[in-house]
Amino acid sequence: MSATLLAVLLSLVSAAAYATAAVAQQRLAARIADTGGRVVRLLGSGAWWASVGLNASAALLHVAALKFGPLTLVQPLGALTLVAAVPLGARLAGRRVSPPEWRGTGLTLIGLGVLLLTASGPEPDDTLSLPEAVAVAGVTMAVVGLLTRPGTRPGLRHATASGFASGVASALTQTVTVAATDRSGPVLDAQVVVVALLVAAFAVGGLFLSQTAYRGGLGAPLAVVTLANPVAAAAIGVALLGERLRGGAGGVLLAVTGALIAAYGVVVLTRSPQPAARVPDQAPEPATAPAPDPLPAPDATADHLPSIPLQPEPATPLHT
């Protein structure tokens, strides 16, 4: 099996696990929002920790895929998370996927598929240097800080921040994976340890940011995460890791076109009304018998005087 095919297969399984975890996180976030609680309350929820376990499994599969394929190939395949999550979330909510949701999902996937067509490259062998990794981490933290400031549309801004954090975590993960499996140097050198800590920080931060974003729904925030993730990772791959897009200048134009189509799909999902969950039919309530007429009020004196039958008055004696 070729390295590219193995990277694709691992990415498919990873996307399915990410989709299931995203649906679980959205349902938990909606429950917290309905009760007016905070996200930190999820730390005491077993269901939330199960979703974290799914995320961790998906992340490990993603790490394995990054070992065999370049960022420009592996990251766009994460769009399949959106394919699985939107209908799965609707199914669990007891409703059908609305036509705008299908249209937005389809446009997002078409755009990311066009981006995928421009991806190329052999098995990765380049890594970020320690100064490059620290610089990327600093810029990402600044961007995340700007996106998470109080303001309008916090859900989509938090989703964008989550996508950037996850994409950067993937780029740094590839550096750790390639460096750790390189037999020419020590396994746990300073570069591997520091970058691994940065990966953990961005992965956990992206998880909590996505959890906050899902409080307003699933489709649009997940689409934003799905779009921002490969954009951030591909930018690092092209700018710092020597990865190239297929087709030269034409490939760049095609990639920009795909990004615009995917962005429009995100806009469609953002404007899609969320259908109400289907409520199961209830049996009609049995008809109630009319209430009987109220009894007349008792005499006020009845509680104090006994009922005495009327007696005839004695006859008046006759005097002779």
Short mmCIF file of C-alpha atoms in Angstrom, two decimals:
data_model
loop_
_atom_site.label_atom_id
_atom_site.label_comp_id
_atom_site.label_asym_id
_atom_site.label_seq_id
_atom_site.Cartn_x
_atom_site.Cartn_y
_atom_site.Cartn_z
CA MET A 1 0.00 0.00 0.00
CA SER A 2 1.37 3.41 -0.97
CA ALA A 3 2.00 6.08 1.66
CA THR A 4 -0.56 8.41 0.03
CA LEU A 5 -3.33 5.79 0.09
CA LEU A 6 -2.56 4.93 3.71
CA ALA A 7 -2.74 8.62 4.65
CA VAL A 8 -6.14 8.90 2.95
CA LEU A 9 -7.56 5.82 4.73
CA LEU A 10 -6.35 7.00 8.13
CA SER A 11 -7.82 10.43 7.46
CA LEU A 12 -11.23 8.93 6.62
CA VAL A 13 -11.45 7.00 9.88
CA SER A 14 -10.20 10.05 11.78
CA ALA A 15 -12.90 12.23 10.20
CA ALA A 16 -15.63 9.77 11.25
CA ALA A 17 -14.39 9.82 14.85
CA TYR A 18 -14.16 13.61 14.84
CA ALA A 19 -17.73 13.86 13.52
CA THR A 20 -19.15 11.67 16.27
CA ALA A 21 -17.26 13.64 18.91
CA ALA A 22 -18.45 16.96 17.44
CA VAL A 23 -22.10 15.90 17.59
CA ALA A 24 -21.72 14.76 21.20
CA GLN A 25 -20.00 18.03 22.15
CA GLN A 26 -22.71 20.11 20.47
CA ARG A 27 -25.51 18.33 22.31
CA LEU A 28 -23.71 18.77 25.63
CA ALA A 29 -23.02 22.43 24.87
CA ALA A 30 -26.66 23.05 24.02
CA ARG A 31 -27.72 21.42 27.28
CA ILE A 32 -25.34 23.66 29.24
CA ALA A 33 -26.61 26.74 27.37
CA ASP A 34 -30.25 25.86 28.15
CA THR A 35 -29.51 25.60 31.85
CA GLY A 36 -27.38 28.74 31.94
CA GLY A 37 -24.28 26.86 33.05
CA ARG A 38 -20.64 27.33 32.12
CA VAL A 39 -18.47 25.17 29.94
CA VAL A 40 -16.28 24.19 32.90
CA ARG A 41 -19.23 22.22 34.26
CA LEU A 42 -18.59 19.71 31.50
CA LEU A 43 -15.51 18.50 33.39
CA GLY A 44 -17.84 16.57 35.68
CA SER A 45 -19.75 14.93 32.79
CA GLY A 46 -18.93 11.38 31.81
CA ALA A 47 -20.43 11.92 28.36
CA TRP A 48 -18.11 14.86 27.78
CA TRP A 49 -15.06 12.79 28.73
CA ALA A 50 -16.25 10.11 26.31
CA SER A 51 -16.31 12.73 23.54
CA VAL A 52 -12.81 13.79 24.58
CA GLY A 53 -11.73 10.16 24.22
CA LEU A 54 -13.19 10.09 20.71
CA ASN A 55 -11.34 13.28 19.89
CA ALA A 56 -8.11 11.80 21.21
CA SER A 57 -8.58 8.66 19.09
CA ALA A 58 -9.28 10.78 16.03
CA ALA A 59 -6.20 12.88 16.78
CA LEU A 60 -3.98 9.79 16.98
CA LEU A 61 -5.29 8.60 13.61
CA HIS A 62 -4.66 12.09 12.26
CA VAL A 63 -1.09 12.01 13.57
CA ALA A 64 -0.55 8.70 11.81
CA ALA A 65 -1.94 10.15 8.57
CA LEU A 66 0.43 13.12 8.84
CA LYS A 67 3.33 10.69 9.02
CA PHE A 68 2.51 9.36 5.55
CA GLY A 69 0.99 12.37 3.78
CA PRO A 70 1.67 16.12 3.46
CA LEU A 71 -0.42 18.76 5.21
CA THR A 72 -1.89 19.93 1.90
CA LEU A 73 -3.33 16.42 1.39
CA VAL A 74 -4.34 15.29 4.88
CA GLN A 75 -5.93 18.49 6.20
CA PRO A 76 -8.60 18.99 3.48
CA LEU A 77 -9.79 15.42 4.07
CA GLY A 78 -11.01 16.64 7.44
CA ALA A 79 -13.95 18.12 5.52
CA LEU A 80 -15.51 14.67 5.67
CA THR A 81 -16.17 15.44 9.33
CA LEU A 82 -18.78 17.91 8.13
CA VAL A 83 -20.37 15.32 5.82
CA ALA A 84 -20.95 12.92 8.68
CA ALA A 85 -21.68 15.37 11.50
CA VAL A 86 -24.50 17.44 10.00
CA PRO A 87 -26.84 14.51 9.15
CA LEU A 88 -25.84 12.65 12.31
CA GLY A 89 -26.65 15.67 14.47
CA ALA A 90 -30.01 16.10 12.75
CA ARG A 91 -30.79 12.42 13.21
CA LEU A 92 -30.11 12.53 16.93
CA ALA A 93 -32.20 15.70 17.23
CA GLY A 94 -35.17 13.89 15.67
CA ARG A 95 -35.40 16.05 12.54
CA ARG A 96 -34.40 16.04 8.90
CA VAL A 97 -31.51 17.96 7.42
CA SER A 98 -32.92 21.12 5.86
CA PRO A 99 -32.25 21.96 2.18
CA PRO A 100 -30.09 25.01 3.10
CA GLU A 101 -27.98 22.77 5.35
CA TRP A 102 -27.48 20.27 2.53
CA ARG A 103 -26.62 23.09 0.14
CA GLY A 104 -24.15 24.73 2.51
CA THR A 105 -22.52 21.41 3.35
CA GLY A 106 -22.23 20.51 -0.32
CA LEU A 107 -20.68 23.84 -1.29
CA THR A 108 -18.18 23.61 1.56
CA LEU A 109 -17.17 20.11 0.51
CA ILE A 110 -16.89 21.03 -3.16
CA GLY A 111 -14.62 23.94 -2.30
CA LEU A 112 -12.43 21.83 -0.05
CA GLY A 113 -12.39 19.10 -2.69
CA VAL A 114 -11.01 21.60 -5.19
CA LEU A 115 -8.35 22.48 -2.65
CA LEU A 116 -7.59 18.79 -2.34
CA LEU A 117 -7.03 18.50 -6.09
CA THR A 118 -4.17 20.96 -5.84
CA ALA A 119 -2.47 19.06 -3.00
CA SER A 120 0.57 17.02 -3.84
CA GLY A 121 3.86 15.95 -2.42
CA PRO A 122 5.70 12.87 -1.22
CA GLU A 123 5.90 11.53 2.31
CA PRO A 124 6.89 14.50 4.51
CA ASP A 125 10.50 14.76 5.62
CA ASP A 126 10.91 18.43 6.57
CA THR A 127 10.24 19.89 10.02
CA LEU A 128 9.86 23.27 11.65
CA SER A 129 12.92 24.47 13.51
CA LEU A 130 12.47 25.40 17.15
CA PRO A 131 12.49 29.18 16.45
CA GLU A 132 9.96 28.68 13.62
CA ALA A 133 7.68 26.61 15.86
CA VAL A 134 7.81 29.20 18.64
CA ALA A 135 7.12 32.01 16.15
CA VAL A 136 4.13 30.16 14.69
CA ALA A 137 2.79 29.53 18.19
CA GLY A 138 3.14 33.20 19.13
CA VAL A 139 1.32 34.44 16.03
CA THR A 140 -1.45 31.87 16.53
CA MET A 141 -1.95 32.88 20.16
CA ALA A 142 -2.27 36.53 19.11
CA VAL A 143 -4.85 35.66 16.44
CA VAL A 144 -6.83 33.47 18.85
CA GLY A 145 -6.78 36.29 21.41
CA LEU A 146 -8.24 38.73 18.88
CA LEU A 147 -10.95 36.29 17.78
CA THR A 148 -12.09 35.46 21.30
CA ARG A 149 -12.61 39.04 22.47
CA PRO A 150 -16.16 39.90 23.58
CA GLY A 151 -18.29 41.03 20.66
CA THR A 152 -20.87 39.96 18.10
CA ARG A 153 -21.19 36.42 16.68
CA PRO A 154 -18.99 34.77 19.29
CA GLY A 155 -19.83 31.30 18.02
CA LEU A 156 -18.29 31.75 14.57
CA ARG A 157 -15.31 33.67 15.94
CA HIS A 158 -14.61 30.93 18.48
CA ALA A 159 -15.01 28.36 15.69
CA THR A 160 -12.45 30.22 13.56
CA ALA A 161 -10.06 30.36 16.50
CA SER A 162 -10.59 26.65 17.10
CA GLY A 163 -9.86 25.85 13.45
CA PHE A 164 -6.66 27.89 13.48
CA ALA A 165 -5.52 26.30 16.75
CA SER A 166 -6.24 22.80 15.46
CA GLY A 167 -4.53 23.46 12.13
CA VAL A 168 -1.41 24.78 13.83
CA ALA A 169 -1.48 21.80 16.20
CA SER A 170 -1.51 19.51 13.16
CA ALA A 171 1.45 21.30 11.58
CA LEU A 172 3.40 21.09 14.83
CA THR A 173 2.36 17.45 15.22
CA GLN A 174 3.88 16.63 11.87
CA THR A 175 7.13 18.21 13.03
CA VAL A 176 7.10 16.09 16.20
CA THR A 177 6.25 12.91 14.30
CA VAL A 178 8.93 13.33 11.64
CA ALA A 179 11.57 14.47 14.14
CA ALA A 180 10.81 11.69 16.62
CA THR A 181 11.03 8.98 13.94
CA ASP A 182 14.25 10.36 12.47
CA ARG A 183 16.99 7.93 13.53
CA SER A 184 19.78 10.41 12.93
CA GLY A 185 19.28 12.18 16.27
CA PRO A 186 17.95 11.63 19.80
CA VAL A 187 14.25 10.93 20.12
CA LEU A 188 13.59 13.41 22.94
CA ASP A 189 15.69 16.41 22.05
CA ALA A 190 14.73 20.00 22.93
CA GLN A 191 12.89 20.53 19.65
CA VAL A 192 10.64 17.49 20.09
CA VAL A 193 9.82 18.23 23.75
CA VAL A 194 9.01 21.93 23.27
CA VAL A 195 6.97 21.39 20.12
CA ALA A 196 5.08 18.49 21.75
CA LEU A 197 4.10 20.81 24.62
CA LEU A 198 2.88 23.38 22.10
CA VAL A 199 0.86 20.68 20.35
CA ALA A 200 -0.83 19.73 23.63
CA ALA A 201 -1.63 23.37 24.42
CA PHE A 202 -3.17 24.09 21.01
CA ALA A 203 -5.06 20.80 20.90
CA VAL A 204 -6.69 21.39 24.31
CA GLY A 205 -7.35 25.05 23.49
CA GLY A 206 -8.96 24.12 20.17
CA LEU A 207 -11.17 21.56 21.95
CA PHE A 208 -12.54 24.10 24.44
CA LEU A 209 -12.95 26.76 21.75
CA SER A 210 -14.99 24.40 19.60
CA GLN A 211 -17.06 23.40 22.63
CA THR A 212 -17.91 27.07 23.20
CA ALA A 213 -18.68 27.60 19.50
CA TYR A 214 -21.12 24.66 19.41
CA ARG A 215 -23.40 26.30 21.97
CA GLY A 216 -25.11 28.12 19.09
CA GLY A 217 -25.56 25.07 16.85
CA LEU A 218 -23.49 22.56 14.91
CA GLY A 219 -23.57 23.19 11.14
CA ALA A 220 -22.07 26.67 10.76
CA PRO A 221 -19.45 26.45 13.57
CA LEU A 222 -18.30 23.03 12.39
CA ALA A 223 -18.06 24.31 8.81
CA VAL A 224 -15.91 27.23 9.97
CA VAL A 225 -13.65 24.88 11.95
CA THR A 226 -13.42 22.56 8.94
CA LEU A 227 -12.44 25.45 6.66
CA ALA A 228 -10.04 27.29 8.99
CA ASN A 229 -8.14 24.13 9.95
CA PRO A 230 -6.72 23.20 6.52
CA VAL A 231 -6.16 26.86 5.61
CA ALA A 232 -3.90 27.37 8.63
CA ALA A 233 -2.09 24.05 8.21
CA ALA A 234 -1.62 24.45 4.45
CA ALA A 235 -0.27 27.98 4.92
CA ILE A 236 2.40 26.63 7.29
CA GLY A 237 3.15 23.71 4.97
CA VAL A 238 3.62 25.94 1.93
CA ALA A 239 5.44 28.80 3.69
CA LEU A 240 7.73 26.88 6.06
CA LEU A 241 7.83 23.19 5.14
CA GLY A 242 8.50 23.47 1.42
CA GLU A 243 5.20 21.90 0.32
CA ARG A 244 3.87 22.99 -3.05
CA LEU A 245 0.50 23.13 -4.75
CA ARG A 246 0.06 21.13 -7.93
CA GLY A 247 -0.12 23.06 -11.20
CA GLY A 248 2.00 26.09 -10.42
CA ALA A 249 0.21 29.42 -10.86
CA GLY A 250 -2.88 27.63 -12.19
CA GLY A 251 -2.94 25.45 -9.10
CA VAL A 252 -2.78 28.50 -6.88
CA LEU A 253 -5.73 30.05 -8.76
CA LEU A 254 -7.67 26.79 -8.46
CA ALA A 255 -6.94 26.63 -4.72
CA VAL A 256 -8.18 30.20 -4.25
CA THR A 257 -11.34 29.36 -6.19
CA GLY A 258 -11.94 26.33 -3.99
CA ALA A 259 -11.42 28.41 -0.87
CA LEU A 260 -14.00 30.96 -2.07
CA ILE A 261 -16.56 28.24 -2.82
CA ALA A 262 -16.00 26.69 0.60
CA ALA A 263 -16.32 30.09 2.25
CA TYR A 264 -19.64 30.67 0.48
CA GLY A 265 -20.83 27.29 1.73
CA VAL A 266 -20.00 28.39 5.25
CA VAL A 267 -22.05 31.56 4.72
CA VAL A 268 -25.01 29.46 3.55
CA LEU A 269 -24.74 27.27 6.64
CA THR A 270 -24.50 30.36 8.82
CA ARG A 271 -27.76 31.73 7.44
CA SER A 272 -29.58 28.40 7.51
CA PRO A 273 -32.39 28.37 10.07
CA GLN A 274 -32.17 25.47 12.47
CA PRO A 275 -35.40 23.44 12.24
CA ALA A 276 -37.04 22.65 15.52
CA ALA A 277 -36.64 19.16 16.85
CA ARG A 278 -39.53 16.86 16.05
CA VAL A 279 -41.80 16.27 19.01
CA PRO A 280 -43.38 12.81 19.21
CA ASP A 281 -47.13 12.67 18.86
CA GLN A 282 -48.94 12.51 22.16
CA ALA A 283 -52.13 10.58 22.82
CA PRO A 284 -55.18 12.83 23.18
CA GLU A 285 -56.14 13.47 26.73
CA PRO A 286 -59.35 11.70 27.77
CA ALA A 287 -62.41 13.88 27.97
CA THR A 288 -63.27 14.83 31.48
CA ALA A 289 -66.80 14.65 32.79
CA PRO A 290 -68.43 18.00 33.52
CA ALA A 291 -68.15 19.06 37.08
CA PRO A 292 -71.35 18.61 39.09
CA ASP A 293 -73.27 21.65 40.19
CA PRO A 294 -72.09 22.91 43.53
CA LEU A 295 -74.23 22.09 46.52
CA PRO A 296 -76.12 24.95 48.11
CA ALA A 297 -74.33 26.61 50.94
CA PRO A 298 -75.42 25.34 54.32
CA ASP A 299 -77.23 27.60 56.76
CA ALA A 300 -74.85 29.45 59.00
CA THR A 301 -76.79 28.43 62.11
CA ALA A 302 -76.69 24.75 61.34
CA ASP A 303 -73.33 24.34 62.99
CA HIS A 304 -74.55 25.77 66.31
CA LEU A 305 -78.20 24.76 66.88
CA PRO A 306 -79.56 21.22 66.66
CA SER A 307 -82.48 20.57 64.44
CA ILE A 308 -85.61 20.44 66.67
CA PRO A 309 -88.86 19.18 65.18
CA LEU A 310 -91.82 21.51 65.46
CA GLN A 311 -94.18 20.61 68.29
CA PRO A 312 -97.86 21.61 68.43
CA GLU A 313 -98.67 24.25 70.98
CA PRO A 314 -100.59 22.94 74.02
CA ALA A 315 -104.32 23.61 74.05
CA THR A 316 -105.56 26.43 76.28
CA PRO A 317 -107.64 25.01 79.18
CA LEU A 318 -111.32 26.10 79.33
CA HIS A 319 -112.49 27.84 82.50
CA THR A 320 -116.03 27.29 83.59
#
